[in-house]
Short mmCIF file of N, CA, C and O in Angstrom, two decimals:
data_model
loop_
_atom_site.label_atom_id
_atom_site.label_comp_id
_atom_site.label_asym_id
_atom_site.label_seq_id
_atom_site.Cartn_x
_atom_site.Cartn_y
_atom_site.Cartn_z
N VAL Z 1 -24.43 76.51 -139.29
CA VAL Z 1 -24.68 76.26 -140.73
C VAL Z 1 -26.13 76.41 -141.00
O VAL Z 1 -26.91 75.78 -140.32
N SER Z 2 -26.47 77.20 -142.03
CA SER Z 2 -27.88 77.24 -142.53
C SER Z 2 -28.30 75.88 -143.00
O SER Z 2 -27.42 75.10 -143.41
N ASP Z 3 -29.55 75.54 -142.87
CA ASP Z 3 -30.01 74.21 -143.27
C ASP Z 3 -30.27 74.09 -144.69
O ASP Z 3 -30.91 73.05 -145.07
N THR Z 4 -29.90 75.01 -145.56
CA THR Z 4 -30.06 74.83 -146.95
C THR Z 4 -28.94 74.02 -147.63
O THR Z 4 -27.81 74.00 -147.08
N ARG Z 5 -29.26 73.43 -148.74
CA ARG Z 5 -28.28 72.51 -149.43
C ARG Z 5 -27.01 73.25 -149.77
O ARG Z 5 -25.94 72.69 -149.57
N ARG Z 6 -27.11 74.51 -150.36
CA ARG Z 6 -25.94 75.15 -150.81
C ARG Z 6 -24.90 75.40 -149.55
O ARG Z 6 -23.76 75.19 -149.74
N THR Z 7 -25.45 75.87 -148.44
CA THR Z 7 -24.51 76.13 -147.35
C THR Z 7 -23.95 74.86 -146.72
O THR Z 7 -22.92 74.81 -146.30
N LEU Z 8 -24.80 73.76 -146.76
CA LEU Z 8 -24.28 72.51 -146.23
C LEU Z 8 -23.25 71.99 -147.12
O LEU Z 8 -22.19 71.46 -146.66
N GLN Z 9 -23.35 72.16 -148.46
CA GLN Z 9 -22.30 71.71 -149.37
C GLN Z 9 -21.01 72.48 -149.21
O GLN Z 9 -19.93 71.98 -149.15
N THR Z 10 -21.14 73.88 -148.96
CA THR Z 10 -20.00 74.64 -148.68
C THR Z 10 -19.28 74.28 -147.45
O THR Z 10 -18.07 74.18 -147.37
N PHE Z 11 -20.10 73.97 -146.45
CA PHE Z 11 -19.49 73.47 -145.20
C PHE Z 11 -18.72 72.17 -145.33
O PHE Z 11 -17.65 72.08 -144.85
N GLU Z 12 -19.27 71.26 -146.13
CA GLU Z 12 -18.54 69.93 -146.30
C GLU Z 12 -17.33 70.18 -147.02
O GLU Z 12 -16.34 69.45 -146.74
N GLU Z 13 -17.33 71.09 -147.98
CA GLU Z 13 -15.96 71.39 -148.67
C GLU Z 13 -14.96 71.96 -147.71
O GLU Z 13 -13.81 71.52 -147.69
N PHE Z 14 -15.34 72.91 -146.85
CA PHE Z 14 -14.44 73.51 -145.91
C PHE Z 14 -13.97 72.48 -144.89
O PHE Z 14 -12.91 72.56 -144.40
N ARG Z 15 -14.91 71.60 -144.48
CA ARG Z 15 -14.59 70.55 -143.55
C ARG Z 15 -13.43 69.64 -144.02
O ARG Z 15 -12.70 69.12 -143.14
N LYS Z 16 -13.28 69.54 -145.34
CA LYS Z 16 -12.14 68.70 -145.84
C LYS Z 16 -10.83 69.37 -145.40
O LYS Z 16 -9.81 68.75 -145.23
N LEU Z 17 -10.81 70.71 -145.27
CA LEU Z 17 -9.59 71.45 -144.79
C LEU Z 17 -9.48 71.45 -143.32
O LEU Z 17 -8.36 71.48 -142.75
N LYS Z 18 -10.62 71.51 -142.60
CA LYS Z 18 -10.63 71.65 -141.20
C LYS Z 18 -11.48 70.48 -140.60
O LYS Z 18 -12.69 70.69 -140.26
N LYS Z 19 -10.90 69.32 -140.53
CA LYS Z 19 -11.64 68.16 -140.22
C LYS Z 19 -12.27 68.21 -138.77
O LYS Z 19 -13.29 67.61 -138.51
N GLU Z 20 -11.66 69.01 -137.89
CA GLU Z 20 -12.22 69.05 -136.54
C GLU Z 20 -13.36 69.97 -136.33
O GLU Z 20 -13.95 70.16 -135.23
N LEU Z 21 -13.89 70.59 -137.43
CA LEU Z 21 -14.96 71.45 -137.38
C LEU Z 21 -16.24 70.77 -137.11
O LEU Z 21 -16.63 69.75 -137.72
N ASP Z 22 -16.98 71.21 -135.98
CA ASP Z 22 -18.26 70.59 -135.65
C ASP Z 22 -19.37 71.20 -136.44
O ASP Z 22 -19.28 72.33 -136.86
N LEU Z 23 -20.43 70.38 -136.67
CA LEU Z 23 -21.51 70.88 -137.48
C LEU Z 23 -22.72 71.14 -136.51
O LEU Z 23 -23.10 70.35 -135.70
N GLU Z 24 -23.27 72.39 -136.57
CA GLU Z 24 -24.51 72.77 -135.85
C GLU Z 24 -25.40 73.42 -136.93
O GLU Z 24 -25.04 74.48 -137.37
N ILE Z 25 -26.44 72.85 -137.18
CA ILE Z 25 -27.44 73.30 -138.21
C ILE Z 25 -28.40 74.15 -137.56
O ILE Z 25 -28.93 73.84 -136.51
N SER Z 26 -28.69 75.43 -138.09
CA SER Z 26 -29.70 76.26 -137.53
C SER Z 26 -30.52 76.87 -138.60
O SER Z 26 -30.05 77.48 -139.57
N GLN Z 27 -31.84 76.74 -138.40
CA GLN Z 27 -32.77 77.46 -139.37
C GLN Z 27 -32.71 78.97 -139.17
O GLN Z 27 -33.11 79.64 -139.99
N ASP Z 28 -32.11 79.46 -138.03
CA ASP Z 28 -32.07 80.85 -137.85
C ASP Z 28 -31.01 81.52 -138.84
O ASP Z 28 -30.96 82.74 -138.96
N LEU Z 29 -30.20 80.66 -139.45
CA LEU Z 29 -29.21 81.21 -140.42
C LEU Z 29 -29.62 81.27 -141.84
O LEU Z 29 -28.90 81.56 -142.70
N ILE Z 30 -30.95 80.91 -142.06
CA ILE Z 30 -31.49 80.98 -143.47
C ILE Z 30 -31.44 82.48 -143.82
O ILE Z 30 -31.39 83.36 -142.96
N GLU Z 31 -31.49 82.82 -145.12
CA GLU Z 31 -31.41 84.13 -145.61
C GLU Z 31 -32.41 85.04 -144.94
O GLU Z 31 -33.56 84.62 -144.66
N ILE Z 32 -32.04 86.28 -144.70
CA ILE Z 32 -32.89 87.27 -144.10
C ILE Z 32 -33.56 88.09 -145.18
O ILE Z 32 -33.07 88.12 -146.33
N TYR Z 33 -34.57 88.68 -144.82
CA TYR Z 33 -35.40 89.55 -145.69
C TYR Z 33 -34.51 90.73 -146.15
O TYR Z 33 -33.88 91.40 -145.41
N HIS Z 34 -34.42 90.97 -147.51
CA HIS Z 34 -33.59 92.03 -148.00
C HIS Z 34 -33.94 93.42 -147.47
O HIS Z 34 -33.04 94.30 -147.49
N GLY Z 35 -35.20 93.60 -147.02
CA GLY Z 35 -35.56 94.87 -146.45
C GLY Z 35 -34.77 95.30 -145.25
O GLY Z 35 -34.63 96.48 -144.93
N VAL Z 36 -34.06 94.36 -144.54
CA VAL Z 36 -33.19 94.70 -143.38
C VAL Z 36 -32.02 95.52 -143.93
O VAL Z 36 -31.58 96.34 -143.19
N LEU Z 37 -31.55 95.24 -145.15
CA LEU Z 37 -30.48 96.04 -145.61
C LEU Z 37 -30.79 97.10 -146.66
O LEU Z 37 -29.89 97.66 -147.29
N SER Z 38 -32.01 97.29 -146.86
CA SER Z 38 -32.51 98.09 -148.00
C SER Z 38 -32.70 99.60 -147.53
O SER Z 38 -32.92 99.89 -146.36
N SER Z 39 -32.74 100.37 -148.64
CA SER Z 39 -33.07 101.79 -148.41
C SER Z 39 -34.37 102.02 -149.20
O SER Z 39 -34.62 103.14 -149.73
N GLN Z 40 -35.21 100.97 -149.33
CA GLN Z 40 -36.43 101.09 -150.11
C GLN Z 40 -37.36 102.13 -149.52
O GLN Z 40 -37.26 102.48 -148.29
N GLU Z 41 -38.26 102.69 -150.28
CA GLU Z 41 -39.31 103.50 -149.81
C GLU Z 41 -40.09 102.72 -148.75
O GLU Z 41 -40.31 101.61 -148.76
N ILE Z 42 -40.55 103.47 -147.77
CA ILE Z 42 -41.23 102.91 -146.59
C ILE Z 42 -42.37 101.95 -147.01
O ILE Z 42 -42.54 100.95 -146.41
N GLU Z 43 -43.17 102.41 -147.96
CA GLU Z 43 -44.36 101.55 -148.31
C GLU Z 43 -43.99 100.27 -149.01
O GLU Z 43 -44.84 99.37 -149.14
N GLU Z 44 -42.74 100.16 -149.46
CA GLU Z 44 -42.33 98.89 -150.16
C GLU Z 44 -41.81 97.83 -149.14
O GLU Z 44 -41.66 96.66 -149.55
N ILE Z 45 -41.62 98.15 -147.98
CA ILE Z 45 -41.02 97.24 -147.00
C ILE Z 45 -42.04 96.40 -146.33
O ILE Z 45 -43.05 97.01 -145.86
N ASP Z 46 -41.95 95.09 -146.23
CA ASP Z 46 -42.84 94.23 -145.53
C ASP Z 46 -42.36 94.19 -144.10
O ASP Z 46 -41.37 93.51 -143.71
N TYR Z 47 -43.07 94.92 -143.19
CA TYR Z 47 -42.51 95.11 -141.86
C TYR Z 47 -42.58 93.75 -141.02
O TYR Z 47 -41.80 93.59 -140.08
N GLU Z 48 -43.55 92.91 -141.40
CA GLU Z 48 -43.56 91.60 -140.67
C GLU Z 48 -42.37 90.76 -140.89
O GLU Z 48 -41.71 90.22 -140.08
N LYS Z 49 -42.04 90.76 -142.25
CA LYS Z 49 -40.76 90.01 -142.65
C LYS Z 49 -39.58 90.60 -142.07
O LYS Z 49 -38.62 90.03 -141.59
N LEU Z 50 -39.55 91.94 -142.04
CA LEU Z 50 -38.39 92.75 -141.45
C LEU Z 50 -38.21 92.41 -140.05
O LEU Z 50 -37.15 92.09 -139.50
N LYS Z 51 -39.25 92.40 -139.27
CA LYS Z 51 -39.19 92.13 -137.89
C LYS Z 51 -38.80 90.69 -137.55
O LYS Z 51 -37.95 90.45 -136.68
N GLU Z 52 -39.39 89.72 -138.33
CA GLU Z 52 -38.99 88.34 -138.09
C GLU Z 52 -37.60 88.05 -138.48
O GLU Z 52 -36.73 87.39 -137.65
N SER Z 53 -37.12 88.64 -139.56
CA SER Z 53 -35.72 88.48 -139.97
C SER Z 53 -34.75 89.01 -138.98
O SER Z 53 -33.70 88.48 -138.63
N THR Z 54 -34.94 90.28 -138.60
CA THR Z 54 -34.09 90.95 -137.67
C THR Z 54 -33.99 90.25 -136.34
O THR Z 54 -32.96 90.02 -135.80
N LYS Z 55 -35.13 89.86 -135.80
CA LYS Z 55 -35.21 89.02 -134.52
C LYS Z 55 -34.44 87.83 -134.71
O LYS Z 55 -33.56 87.46 -133.75
N ARG Z 56 -34.50 87.02 -135.77
CA ARG Z 56 -33.82 85.80 -135.94
C ARG Z 56 -32.36 86.01 -136.10
O ARG Z 56 -31.50 85.28 -135.45
N ALA Z 57 -31.98 86.96 -136.86
CA ALA Z 57 -30.49 87.35 -137.08
C ALA Z 57 -29.93 87.84 -135.77
O ALA Z 57 -28.73 87.41 -135.41
N ASP Z 58 -30.60 88.66 -135.02
CA ASP Z 58 -30.09 89.15 -133.76
C ASP Z 58 -29.91 88.04 -132.84
O ASP Z 58 -28.94 88.04 -132.04
N LYS Z 59 -30.75 87.09 -132.85
CA LYS Z 59 -30.69 85.91 -131.92
C LYS Z 59 -29.34 85.14 -132.14
O LYS Z 59 -28.62 84.82 -131.21
N ILE Z 60 -29.16 84.83 -133.36
CA ILE Z 60 -27.97 84.07 -133.76
C ILE Z 60 -26.71 84.91 -133.53
O ILE Z 60 -25.69 84.42 -132.98
N PHE Z 61 -26.70 86.18 -133.83
CA PHE Z 61 -25.59 87.10 -133.61
C PHE Z 61 -25.19 87.17 -132.15
O PHE Z 61 -23.98 87.11 -131.79
N GLU Z 62 -26.22 87.25 -131.26
CA GLU Z 62 -25.95 87.33 -129.82
C GLU Z 62 -25.24 85.96 -129.38
O GLU Z 62 -24.34 86.00 -128.55
N GLN Z 63 -25.68 84.88 -129.91
CA GLN Z 63 -25.03 83.59 -129.59
C GLN Z 63 -23.61 83.51 -130.03
O GLN Z 63 -22.72 83.09 -129.27
N ILE Z 64 -23.31 84.04 -131.27
CA ILE Z 64 -21.99 84.04 -131.73
C ILE Z 64 -21.08 84.90 -130.85
O ILE Z 64 -19.94 84.50 -130.54
N ILE Z 65 -21.47 86.16 -130.55
CA ILE Z 65 -20.58 87.04 -129.82
C ILE Z 65 -20.37 86.63 -128.30
O ILE Z 65 -19.34 86.96 -127.72
N LYS Z 66 -21.24 85.71 -127.75
CA LYS Z 66 -21.02 85.20 -126.44
C LYS Z 66 -20.01 84.07 -126.39
O LYS Z 66 -19.47 83.74 -125.26
N GLU Z 67 -19.71 83.37 -127.44
CA GLU Z 67 -18.88 82.32 -127.46
C GLU Z 67 -17.39 82.76 -127.20
O GLU Z 67 -17.03 83.84 -127.68
N ASN Z 68 -16.60 81.94 -126.64
CA ASN Z 68 -15.18 82.16 -126.36
C ASN Z 68 -14.42 81.18 -127.16
O ASN Z 68 -13.47 80.55 -126.57
N LYS Z 69 -14.79 80.88 -128.36
CA LYS Z 69 -14.00 79.95 -129.20
C LYS Z 69 -14.23 80.36 -130.65
O LYS Z 69 -15.05 81.27 -131.02
N ASP Z 70 -13.40 79.82 -131.52
CA ASP Z 70 -13.51 80.10 -133.03
C ASP Z 70 -14.82 79.52 -133.50
O ASP Z 70 -15.21 78.39 -133.11
N ILE Z 71 -15.56 80.31 -134.30
CA ILE Z 71 -16.82 79.85 -134.94
C ILE Z 71 -16.76 80.16 -136.40
O ILE Z 71 -16.36 81.20 -136.79
N ALA Z 72 -17.26 79.20 -137.18
CA ALA Z 72 -17.29 79.29 -138.59
C ALA Z 72 -18.82 79.33 -138.89
O ALA Z 72 -19.54 78.43 -138.51
N VAL Z 73 -19.26 80.39 -139.53
CA VAL Z 73 -20.74 80.54 -139.85
C VAL Z 73 -20.87 80.38 -141.41
O VAL Z 73 -20.16 81.11 -142.19
N PHE Z 74 -21.74 79.46 -141.76
CA PHE Z 74 -22.00 79.22 -143.14
C PHE Z 74 -23.39 79.63 -143.44
O PHE Z 74 -24.37 79.01 -142.99
N ALA Z 75 -23.48 80.74 -144.13
CA ALA Z 75 -24.89 81.35 -144.23
C ALA Z 75 -24.95 82.02 -145.57
O ALA Z 75 -24.08 81.80 -146.55
N HIS Z 76 -25.97 82.88 -145.74
CA HIS Z 76 -26.25 83.54 -147.06
C HIS Z 76 -25.78 85.00 -147.06
O HIS Z 76 -25.57 85.54 -145.96
N GLU Z 77 -25.84 85.53 -148.25
CA GLU Z 77 -25.34 86.89 -148.44
C GLU Z 77 -25.87 87.95 -147.49
O GLU Z 77 -25.09 88.61 -146.83
N HIS Z 78 -27.18 88.12 -147.44
CA HIS Z 78 -27.74 89.13 -146.69
C HIS Z 78 -27.49 89.01 -145.17
O HIS Z 78 -27.23 89.98 -144.43
N ILE Z 79 -27.51 87.78 -144.64
CA ILE Z 79 -27.34 87.62 -143.17
C ILE Z 79 -25.73 87.89 -142.84
O ILE Z 79 -25.47 88.53 -141.85
N ILE Z 80 -24.87 87.58 -143.81
CA ILE Z 80 -23.48 87.91 -143.49
C ILE Z 80 -23.30 89.43 -143.60
O ILE Z 80 -22.60 89.97 -142.77
N LYS Z 81 -23.98 90.13 -144.48
CA LYS Z 81 -23.84 91.53 -144.57
C LYS Z 81 -24.42 92.16 -143.33
O LYS Z 81 -23.85 93.17 -142.74
N TYR Z 82 -25.52 91.65 -142.77
CA TYR Z 82 -26.12 92.18 -141.57
C TYR Z 82 -25.25 91.97 -140.43
O TYR Z 82 -24.98 92.94 -139.59
N PHE Z 83 -24.58 90.80 -140.28
CA PHE Z 83 -23.62 90.57 -139.22
C PHE Z 83 -22.44 91.55 -139.29
O PHE Z 83 -22.04 92.01 -138.32
N LEU Z 84 -21.87 91.80 -140.53
CA LEU Z 84 -20.83 92.69 -140.66
C LEU Z 84 -21.20 94.05 -140.14
O LEU Z 84 -20.46 94.72 -139.52
N CYS Z 85 -22.40 94.52 -140.47
CA CYS Z 85 -22.89 95.84 -140.04
C CYS Z 85 -22.95 95.89 -138.48
O CYS Z 85 -22.55 96.78 -137.80
N LYS Z 86 -23.41 94.72 -137.96
CA LYS Z 86 -23.46 94.63 -136.44
C LYS Z 86 -22.12 94.69 -135.85
O LYS Z 86 -21.89 95.34 -134.77
N PHE Z 87 -21.18 94.01 -136.45
CA PHE Z 87 -19.80 94.01 -135.88
C PHE Z 87 -19.25 95.44 -136.01
O PHE Z 87 -18.55 95.90 -135.08
N LEU Z 88 -19.54 96.19 -137.05
CA LEU Z 88 -19.07 97.51 -137.16
C LEU Z 88 -19.85 98.57 -136.42
O LEU Z 88 -19.53 99.74 -136.36
N GLU Z 89 -20.98 98.07 -135.81
CA GLU Z 89 -21.86 98.97 -135.01
C GLU Z 89 -22.44 100.03 -135.83
O GLU Z 89 -22.46 101.23 -135.46
N ILE Z 90 -22.85 99.70 -137.08
CA ILE Z 90 -23.43 100.64 -137.98
C ILE Z 90 -24.86 100.21 -138.37
O ILE Z 90 -25.14 98.96 -138.39
N ASN Z 91 -25.76 101.08 -138.59
CA ASN Z 91 -27.07 100.79 -139.12
C ASN Z 91 -27.02 100.09 -140.37
O ASN Z 91 -26.31 100.48 -141.33
N SER Z 92 -27.68 98.96 -140.53
CA SER Z 92 -27.63 98.11 -141.82
C SER Z 92 -28.46 98.77 -142.92
O SER Z 92 -28.32 98.37 -144.02
N GLU Z 93 -29.36 99.62 -142.60
CA GLU Z 93 -30.30 100.27 -143.63
C GLU Z 93 -29.55 100.74 -144.76
O GLU Z 93 -28.62 101.66 -144.63
N GLY Z 94 -29.81 100.41 -145.96
CA GLY Z 94 -29.19 100.96 -147.16
C GLY Z 94 -27.80 100.38 -147.46
O GLY Z 94 -27.14 100.80 -148.42
N LYS Z 95 -27.33 99.46 -146.66
CA LYS Z 95 -25.97 98.97 -146.87
C LYS Z 95 -25.95 97.71 -147.78
O LYS Z 95 -24.90 97.17 -148.09
N GLY Z 96 -27.10 97.21 -148.18
CA GLY Z 96 -27.17 95.91 -148.92
C GLY Z 96 -26.40 96.03 -150.24
O GLY Z 96 -25.78 95.05 -150.66
N LYS Z 97 -26.35 97.12 -150.96
CA LYS Z 97 -25.66 97.31 -152.20
C LYS Z 97 -24.25 97.72 -152.05
O LYS Z 97 -23.44 97.78 -153.00
N LYS Z 98 -23.87 98.07 -150.85
CA LYS Z 98 -22.46 98.61 -150.56
C LYS Z 98 -21.49 97.60 -150.07
O LYS Z 98 -20.27 97.89 -150.00
N ILE Z 99 -21.95 96.35 -149.78
CA ILE Z 99 -21.06 95.33 -149.36
C ILE Z 99 -21.22 94.14 -150.30
O ILE Z 99 -22.28 93.75 -150.51
N ALA Z 100 -20.16 93.66 -150.87
CA ALA Z 100 -20.17 92.54 -151.83
C ALA Z 100 -19.80 91.34 -151.02
O ALA Z 100 -18.67 91.19 -150.37
N ILE Z 101 -20.63 90.30 -151.13
CA ILE Z 101 -20.43 88.93 -150.57
C ILE Z 101 -20.68 87.91 -151.63
O ILE Z 101 -21.88 87.77 -151.99
N GLY Z 102 -19.61 87.22 -152.03
CA GLY Z 102 -19.80 86.27 -153.06
C GLY Z 102 -20.11 84.89 -152.54
O GLY Z 102 -19.81 84.54 -151.33
N CYS Z 103 -20.58 84.05 -153.44
CA CYS Z 103 -20.74 82.53 -153.07
C CYS Z 103 -19.51 81.95 -152.58
O CYS Z 103 -18.43 82.11 -153.24
N SER Z 104 -19.53 81.22 -151.57
CA SER Z 104 -18.34 80.46 -150.98
C SER Z 104 -17.19 81.36 -150.55
O SER Z 104 -16.10 80.82 -150.27
N SER Z 105 -17.41 82.68 -150.41
CA SER Z 105 -16.38 83.53 -149.94
C SER Z 105 -16.23 83.46 -148.42
O SER Z 105 -17.10 82.98 -147.68
N LEU Z 106 -15.08 83.85 -147.94
CA LEU Z 106 -14.73 83.91 -146.53
C LEU Z 106 -14.70 85.38 -145.97
O LEU Z 106 -14.09 86.12 -146.64
N SER Z 107 -15.33 85.57 -144.94
CA SER Z 107 -15.19 86.89 -144.19
C SER Z 107 -14.84 86.49 -142.79
O SER Z 107 -15.51 85.57 -142.17
N ILE Z 108 -13.77 87.06 -142.29
CA ILE Z 108 -13.22 86.70 -141.00
C ILE Z 108 -13.37 87.89 -139.95
O ILE Z 108 -12.83 88.99 -140.28
N VAL Z 109 -13.98 87.61 -138.87
CA VAL Z 109 -14.02 88.60 -137.80
C VAL Z 109 -13.29 88.02 -136.60
O VAL Z 109 -13.62 86.90 -136.20
N GLU Z 110 -12.47 88.75 -135.96
CA GLU Z 110 -11.64 88.27 -134.81
C GLU Z 110 -12.21 88.92 -133.57
O GLU Z 110 -12.42 90.20 -133.56
N LYS Z 111 -12.44 88.11 -132.59
CA LYS Z 111 -12.83 88.66 -131.22
C LYS Z 111 -11.58 88.91 -130.44
O LYS Z 111 -10.80 88.03 -130.12
N GLY Z 112 -11.45 90.13 -129.98
CA GLY Z 112 -10.30 90.47 -129.17
C GLY Z 112 -10.69 90.65 -127.71
O GLY Z 112 -11.74 90.17 -127.25
N LYS Z 113 -9.69 91.31 -126.99
CA LYS Z 113 -9.98 91.52 -125.54
C LYS Z 113 -11.18 92.41 -125.39
O LYS Z 113 -11.49 93.31 -126.21
N GLU Z 114 -11.90 92.30 -124.27
CA GLU Z 114 -13.06 93.06 -123.92
C GLU Z 114 -14.11 93.02 -124.96
O GLU Z 114 -14.80 94.05 -125.16
N ASN Z 115 -14.26 91.91 -125.74
CA ASN Z 115 -15.29 91.79 -126.67
C ASN Z 115 -15.23 92.78 -127.81
O ASN Z 115 -16.18 93.24 -128.37
N ILE Z 116 -14.06 93.23 -128.20
CA ILE Z 116 -13.87 94.12 -129.36
C ILE Z 116 -13.62 93.29 -130.52
O ILE Z 116 -12.74 92.37 -130.53
N PHE Z 117 -14.40 93.56 -131.51
CA PHE Z 117 -14.27 92.73 -132.79
C PHE Z 117 -13.58 93.49 -133.88
O PHE Z 117 -13.76 94.62 -133.96
N ARG Z 118 -12.75 92.73 -134.59
CA ARG Z 118 -12.00 93.32 -135.66
C ARG Z 118 -12.24 92.53 -136.94
O ARG Z 118 -12.11 91.31 -136.96
N ILE Z 119 -12.76 93.23 -138.00
CA ILE Z 119 -12.96 92.63 -139.33
C ILE Z 119 -11.60 92.46 -139.94
O ILE Z 119 -10.97 93.45 -140.26
N LYS Z 120 -11.18 91.21 -140.22
CA LYS Z 120 -9.87 90.96 -140.83
C LYS Z 120 -9.92 90.73 -142.29
O LYS Z 120 -8.96 90.94 -143.00
N ASN Z 121 -11.07 90.17 -142.75
CA ASN Z 121 -11.15 89.84 -144.14
C ASN Z 121 -12.62 89.77 -144.56
O ASN Z 121 -13.49 89.36 -143.82
N VAL Z 122 -12.99 90.30 -145.76
CA VAL Z 122 -14.33 90.28 -146.27
C VAL Z 122 -14.26 89.74 -147.68
O VAL Z 122 -13.49 90.23 -148.50
N ASN Z 123 -15.16 88.85 -147.96
CA ASN Z 123 -15.41 88.37 -149.37
C ASN Z 123 -14.15 87.74 -150.02
O ASN Z 123 -13.93 87.92 -151.18
N ASP Z 124 -13.33 87.02 -149.29
CA ASP Z 124 -12.12 86.38 -149.83
C ASP Z 124 -12.49 85.23 -150.52
O ASP Z 124 -13.23 84.23 -149.96
N ILE Z 125 -12.03 84.98 -151.73
CA ILE Z 125 -12.19 83.78 -152.55
C ILE Z 125 -10.87 83.07 -152.92
O ILE Z 125 -10.88 82.19 -153.76
N SER Z 126 -9.81 83.48 -152.29
CA SER Z 126 -8.50 82.95 -152.64
C SER Z 126 -8.46 81.46 -152.40
O SER Z 126 -7.51 80.79 -152.98
N HIS Z 127 -9.26 80.85 -151.55
CA HIS Z 127 -9.29 79.41 -151.29
C HIS Z 127 -9.94 78.55 -152.34
O HIS Z 127 -9.81 77.41 -152.40
N LEU Z 128 -10.63 79.31 -153.24
CA LEU Z 128 -11.36 78.60 -154.36
C LEU Z 128 -10.41 78.25 -155.51
O LEU Z 128 -9.50 79.01 -155.71
N ASN Z 129 -10.78 77.27 -156.25
CA ASN Z 129 -10.07 76.98 -157.54
C ASN Z 129 -10.32 78.03 -158.53
O ASN Z 129 -11.41 78.24 -159.03
N GLN Z 130 -9.34 78.83 -158.84
CA GLN Z 130 -9.48 80.07 -159.67
C GLN Z 130 -9.87 79.75 -161.04
O GLN Z 130 -10.66 80.56 -161.67
N ASP Z 131 -9.44 78.59 -161.62
CA ASP Z 131 -9.91 78.38 -162.95
C ASP Z 131 -11.37 78.04 -163.06
O ASP Z 131 -12.02 78.40 -164.01
N GLU Z 132 -11.90 77.39 -162.05
CA GLU Z 132 -13.31 77.01 -162.04
C GLU Z 132 -14.25 78.24 -161.81
O GLU Z 132 -15.31 78.22 -162.29
N ILE Z 133 -13.78 79.22 -161.15
CA ILE Z 133 -14.72 80.35 -160.89
C ILE Z 133 -14.32 81.63 -161.68
O ILE Z 133 -14.98 82.59 -161.54
N LYS Z 134 -13.32 81.52 -162.55
CA LYS Z 134 -12.89 82.72 -163.25
C LYS Z 134 -14.09 83.44 -163.97
O LYS Z 134 -14.20 84.64 -163.91
N LYS Z 135 -14.87 82.67 -164.74
CA LYS Z 135 -15.94 83.28 -165.40
C LYS Z 135 -16.95 83.94 -164.62
O LYS Z 135 -17.54 84.95 -164.85
N PHE Z 136 -17.21 83.35 -163.38
CA PHE Z 136 -18.12 83.87 -162.41
C PHE Z 136 -17.76 85.28 -162.01
O PHE Z 136 -18.64 86.10 -161.75
N TYR Z 137 -16.53 85.56 -161.75
CA TYR Z 137 -16.00 86.80 -161.22
C TYR Z 137 -15.47 87.75 -162.31
O TYR Z 137 -14.70 88.70 -161.89
N THR Z 138 -15.76 87.51 -163.48
CA THR Z 138 -15.22 88.40 -164.55
C THR Z 138 -16.37 89.31 -164.94
O THR Z 138 -17.61 89.09 -164.63
N GLU Z 139 -16.02 90.28 -165.76
CA GLU Z 139 -17.07 91.24 -166.29
C GLU Z 139 -18.04 90.48 -167.20
O GLU Z 139 -19.18 90.99 -167.49
N GLU Z 140 -17.69 89.34 -167.70
CA GLU Z 140 -18.59 88.58 -168.63
C GLU Z 140 -19.81 88.15 -167.89
O GLU Z 140 -20.91 87.92 -168.40
N TYR Z 141 -19.70 87.96 -166.53
CA TYR Z 141 -20.77 87.45 -165.69
C TYR Z 141 -21.60 88.57 -165.12
O TYR Z 141 -21.03 89.34 -164.34
N VAL Z 142 -22.81 88.70 -165.47
CA VAL Z 142 -23.68 89.75 -164.88
C VAL Z 142 -25.00 89.02 -164.61
O VAL Z 142 -25.75 88.57 -165.43
N PRO Z 143 -25.36 88.86 -163.26
CA PRO Z 143 -26.58 88.24 -162.89
C PRO Z 143 -27.78 88.99 -163.45
O PRO Z 143 -27.67 90.27 -163.64
N ASP Z 144 -28.89 88.35 -163.56
CA ASP Z 144 -30.16 88.94 -164.16
C ASP Z 144 -30.63 90.09 -163.25
O ASP Z 144 -31.16 91.11 -163.73
N ASN Z 145 -30.44 90.03 -161.91
CA ASN Z 145 -30.91 91.09 -161.07
C ASN Z 145 -29.95 92.07 -160.65
O ASN Z 145 -30.02 92.75 -159.65
N TYR Z 146 -28.90 92.14 -161.39
CA TYR Z 146 -27.78 93.07 -161.04
C TYR Z 146 -28.19 94.52 -161.17
O TYR Z 146 -28.88 94.92 -162.08
N GLU Z 147 -27.96 95.32 -160.11
CA GLU Z 147 -28.21 96.73 -160.12
C GLU Z 147 -26.92 97.45 -159.87
O GLU Z 147 -26.14 97.03 -158.93
N ASN Z 148 -26.62 98.52 -160.58
CA ASN Z 148 -25.49 99.30 -160.47
C ASN Z 148 -25.56 100.25 -159.23
O ASN Z 148 -26.50 100.82 -158.96
#
């Protein structure tokens, strides 16, 4: 679980459903620099942030894939997108706008035999109270920084 308030709150809500879930907080799960997923012009990318974010995300990703048990990761949009690209074994550059990850959504990756990973679900919000989030996911809601 990322050490931010929002991800800890999401974890606590999920823990109501899965009481046996252990909590491990990691600063390595804080949001990564958007340049990791960007197709920005080269001069616009902060390479120090890019290097630090990629190193941190890769470290946590390697820990996840080495485990032989179910793991729930509570993190932020860009780090989840980055992990999905890693599971798919595709370059993350330019993928930031092509993968939608909403707040409190679930994305499920299953580890099979011989460390083959299968993405089973991405950005699922069916577990959330639909009445409470309806406006958030309708056309009426457009964030200030929305880009088509």
